[in-house]
JSON list of C-alpha atoms in Angstrom, two decimals:
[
{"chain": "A", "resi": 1, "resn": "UNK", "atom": "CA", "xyz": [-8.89, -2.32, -19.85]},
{"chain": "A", "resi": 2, "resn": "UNK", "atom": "CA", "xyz": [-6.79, -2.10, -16.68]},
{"chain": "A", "resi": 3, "resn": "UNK", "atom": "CA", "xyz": [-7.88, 0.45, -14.51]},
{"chain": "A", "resi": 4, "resn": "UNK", "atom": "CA", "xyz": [-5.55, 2.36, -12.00]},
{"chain": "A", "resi": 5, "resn": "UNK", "atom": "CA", "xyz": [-7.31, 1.39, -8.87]},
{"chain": "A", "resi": 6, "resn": "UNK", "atom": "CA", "xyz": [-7.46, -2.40, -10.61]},
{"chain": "A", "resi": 7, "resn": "UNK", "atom": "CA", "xyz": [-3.90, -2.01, -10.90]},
{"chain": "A", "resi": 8, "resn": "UNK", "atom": "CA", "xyz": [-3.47, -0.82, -7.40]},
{"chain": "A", "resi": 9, "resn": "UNK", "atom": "CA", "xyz": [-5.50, -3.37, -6.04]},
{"chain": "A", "resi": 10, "resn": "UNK", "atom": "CA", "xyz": [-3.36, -6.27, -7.60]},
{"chain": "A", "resi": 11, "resn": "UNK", "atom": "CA", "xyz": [-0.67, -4.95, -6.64]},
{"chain": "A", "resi": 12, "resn": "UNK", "atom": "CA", "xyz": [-1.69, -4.44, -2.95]},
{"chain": "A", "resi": 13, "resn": "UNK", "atom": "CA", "xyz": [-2.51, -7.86, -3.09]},
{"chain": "A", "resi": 14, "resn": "UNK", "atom": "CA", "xyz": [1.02, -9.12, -4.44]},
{"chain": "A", "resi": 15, "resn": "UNK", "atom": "CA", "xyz": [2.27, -7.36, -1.43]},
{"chain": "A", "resi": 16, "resn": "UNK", "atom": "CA", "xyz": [0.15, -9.41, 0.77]},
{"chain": "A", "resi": 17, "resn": "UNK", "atom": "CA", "xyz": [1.12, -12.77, -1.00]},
{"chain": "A", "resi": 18, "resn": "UNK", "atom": "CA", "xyz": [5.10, -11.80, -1.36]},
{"chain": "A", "resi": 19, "resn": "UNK", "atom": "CA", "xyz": [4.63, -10.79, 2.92]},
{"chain": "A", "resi": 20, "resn": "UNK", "atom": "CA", "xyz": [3.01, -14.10, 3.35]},
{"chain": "A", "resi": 21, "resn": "UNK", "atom": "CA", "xyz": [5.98, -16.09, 1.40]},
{"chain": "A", "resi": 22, "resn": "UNK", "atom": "CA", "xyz": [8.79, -14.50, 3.49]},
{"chain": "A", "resi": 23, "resn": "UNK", "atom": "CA", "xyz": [9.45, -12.22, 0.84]},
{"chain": "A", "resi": 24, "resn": "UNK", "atom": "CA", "xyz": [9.57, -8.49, 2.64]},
{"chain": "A", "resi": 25, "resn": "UNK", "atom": "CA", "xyz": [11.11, -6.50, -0.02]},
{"chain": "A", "resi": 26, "resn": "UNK", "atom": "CA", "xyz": [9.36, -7.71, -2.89]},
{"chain": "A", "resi": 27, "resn": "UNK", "atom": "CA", "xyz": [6.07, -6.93, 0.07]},
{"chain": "A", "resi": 28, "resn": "UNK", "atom": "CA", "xyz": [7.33, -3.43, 0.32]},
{"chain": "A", "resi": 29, "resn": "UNK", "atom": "CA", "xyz": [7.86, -2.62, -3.19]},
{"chain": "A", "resi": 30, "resn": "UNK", "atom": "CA", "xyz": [4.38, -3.95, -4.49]},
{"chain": "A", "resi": 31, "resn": "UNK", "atom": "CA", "xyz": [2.79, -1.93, -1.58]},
{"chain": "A", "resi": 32, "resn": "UNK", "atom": "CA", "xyz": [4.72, 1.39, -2.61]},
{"chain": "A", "resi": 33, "resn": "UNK", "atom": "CA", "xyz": [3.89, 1.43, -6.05]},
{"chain": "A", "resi": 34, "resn": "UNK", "atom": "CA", "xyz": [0.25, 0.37, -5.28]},
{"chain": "A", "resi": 35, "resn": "UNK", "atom": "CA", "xyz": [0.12, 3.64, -2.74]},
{"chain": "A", "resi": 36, "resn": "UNK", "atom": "CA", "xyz": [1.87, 5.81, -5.54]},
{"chain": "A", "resi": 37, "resn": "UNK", "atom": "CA", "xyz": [-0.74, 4.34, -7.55]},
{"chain": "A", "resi": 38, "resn": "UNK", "atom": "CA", "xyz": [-3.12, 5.22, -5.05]},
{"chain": "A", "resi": 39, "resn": "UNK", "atom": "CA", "xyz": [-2.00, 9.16, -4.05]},
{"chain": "A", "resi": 40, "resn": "UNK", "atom": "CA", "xyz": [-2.30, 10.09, -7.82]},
{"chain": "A", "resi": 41, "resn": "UNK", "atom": "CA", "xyz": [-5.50, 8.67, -8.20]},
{"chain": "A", "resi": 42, "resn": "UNK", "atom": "CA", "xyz": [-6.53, 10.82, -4.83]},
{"chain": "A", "resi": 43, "resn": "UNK", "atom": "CA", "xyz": [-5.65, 14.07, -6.07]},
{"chain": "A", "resi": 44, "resn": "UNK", "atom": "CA", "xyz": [-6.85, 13.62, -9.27]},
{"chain": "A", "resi": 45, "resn": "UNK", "atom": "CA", "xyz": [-10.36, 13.91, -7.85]},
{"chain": "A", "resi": 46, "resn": "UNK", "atom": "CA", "xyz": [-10.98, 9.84, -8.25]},
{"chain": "A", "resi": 47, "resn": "UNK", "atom": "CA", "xyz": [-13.79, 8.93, -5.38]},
{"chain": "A", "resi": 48, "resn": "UNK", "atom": "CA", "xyz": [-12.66, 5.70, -5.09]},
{"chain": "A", "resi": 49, "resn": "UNK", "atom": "CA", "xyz": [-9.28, 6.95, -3.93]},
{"chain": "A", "resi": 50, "resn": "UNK", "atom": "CA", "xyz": [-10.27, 7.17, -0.27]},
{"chain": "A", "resi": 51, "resn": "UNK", "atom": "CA", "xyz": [-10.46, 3.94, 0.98]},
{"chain": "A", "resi": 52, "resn": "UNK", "atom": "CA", "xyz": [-8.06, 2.47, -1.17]},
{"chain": "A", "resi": 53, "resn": "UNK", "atom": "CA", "xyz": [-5.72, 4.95, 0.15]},
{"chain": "A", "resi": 54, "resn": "UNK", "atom": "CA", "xyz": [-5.91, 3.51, 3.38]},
{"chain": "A", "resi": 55, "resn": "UNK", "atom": "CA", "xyz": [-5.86, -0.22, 2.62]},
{"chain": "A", "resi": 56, "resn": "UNK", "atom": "CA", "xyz": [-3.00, 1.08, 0.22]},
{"chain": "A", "resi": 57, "resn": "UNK", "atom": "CA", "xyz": [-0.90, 2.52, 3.51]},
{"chain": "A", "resi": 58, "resn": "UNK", "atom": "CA", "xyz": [-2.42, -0.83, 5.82]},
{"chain": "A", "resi": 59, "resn": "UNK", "atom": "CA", "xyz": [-0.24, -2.96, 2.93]},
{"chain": "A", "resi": 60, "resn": "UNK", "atom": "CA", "xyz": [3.19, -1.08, 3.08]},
{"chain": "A", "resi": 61, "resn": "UNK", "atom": "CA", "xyz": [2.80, -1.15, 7.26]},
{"chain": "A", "resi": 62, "resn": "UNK", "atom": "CA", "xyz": [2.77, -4.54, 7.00]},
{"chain": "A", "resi": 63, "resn": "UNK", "atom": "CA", "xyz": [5.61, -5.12, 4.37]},
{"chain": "A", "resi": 64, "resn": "UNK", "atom": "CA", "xyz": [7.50, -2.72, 6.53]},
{"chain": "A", "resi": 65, "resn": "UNK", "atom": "CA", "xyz": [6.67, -4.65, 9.63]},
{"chain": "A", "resi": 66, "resn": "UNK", "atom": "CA", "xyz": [7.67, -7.82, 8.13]},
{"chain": "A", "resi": 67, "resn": "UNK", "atom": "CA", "xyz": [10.93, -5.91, 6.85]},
{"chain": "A", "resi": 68, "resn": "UNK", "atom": "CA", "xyz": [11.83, -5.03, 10.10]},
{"chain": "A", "resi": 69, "resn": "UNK", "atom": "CA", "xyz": [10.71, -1.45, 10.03]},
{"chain": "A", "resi": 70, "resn": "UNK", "atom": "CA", "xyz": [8.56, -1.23, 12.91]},
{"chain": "A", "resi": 71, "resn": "UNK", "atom": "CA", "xyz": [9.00, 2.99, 13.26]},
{"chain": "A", "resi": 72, "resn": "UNK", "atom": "CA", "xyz": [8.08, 3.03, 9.43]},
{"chain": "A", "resi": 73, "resn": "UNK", "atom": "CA", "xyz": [5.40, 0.53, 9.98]},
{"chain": "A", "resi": 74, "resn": "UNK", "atom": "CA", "xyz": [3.79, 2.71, 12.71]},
{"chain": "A", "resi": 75, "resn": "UNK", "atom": "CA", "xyz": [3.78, 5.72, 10.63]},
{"chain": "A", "resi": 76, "resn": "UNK", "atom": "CA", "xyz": [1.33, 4.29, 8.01]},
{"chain": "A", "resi": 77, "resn": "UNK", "atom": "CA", "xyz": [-0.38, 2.64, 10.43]},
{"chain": "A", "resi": 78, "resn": "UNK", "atom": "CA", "xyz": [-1.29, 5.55, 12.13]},
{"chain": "A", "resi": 79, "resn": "UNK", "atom": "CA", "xyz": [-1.70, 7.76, 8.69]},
{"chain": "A", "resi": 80, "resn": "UNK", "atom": "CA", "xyz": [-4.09, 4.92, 7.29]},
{"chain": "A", "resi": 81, "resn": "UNK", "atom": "CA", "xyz": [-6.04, 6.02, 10.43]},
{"chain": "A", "resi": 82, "resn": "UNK", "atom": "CA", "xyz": [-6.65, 9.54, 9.93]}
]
C-alpha cells in the first residue's frame, strides 16, 4: 500500500526531476502537494513528519527558484531551517 510519506516522497522527487528538465511549474506543483502532503502528516502526530517537512519546503524553494521566485524561494528556505 502507498503510504503518505511514500507518496510525498515521490512526489518531492518528481519535483526534482521536472526542475532538472526545465520544467518549473510542473517543479512547483509536485513540491506543493508533496508539502501539503507533508503538513497533514505533521499535525497528525506522524514522527516521520519532521524531516520530511523540511526536505518537503528545500523542494518547493528550489521549484520556486527555478520559477523565478527568488522572495518565495527564500521564505522556505529559511522556514526549512527552523
Amino acid at each position: 500500500p502507498v503510504t503518505r510519506g511514500g507518496m510525498a516522497a515521490t512526489l518531492g522527487t518528481l519535483s526534482v526531476i521536472h526542475e532538472a528538465q526545465g520544467e518549473p511549474s510542473r517543479a512547483e506543483a509536485c513540491a506543493r502537494r508533496a508539502l501539503t502532503i507533508t503538513e497533514g502528516m505533521a499535525r497528525a502526530g506522524d514522527l516521520d513528519a519532521r524531516p520530511r517537512l523540511r526536505v518537503a519546503l528545500n523542494n518547493l524553494a528550489m521549484a520556486c527558484q527555478s520559477a523565478g521566485k527568488a522572495e518565495e524561494a527564500g521564505l522556505h528556505y529559511r522556514k526549512a531551517l527552523d
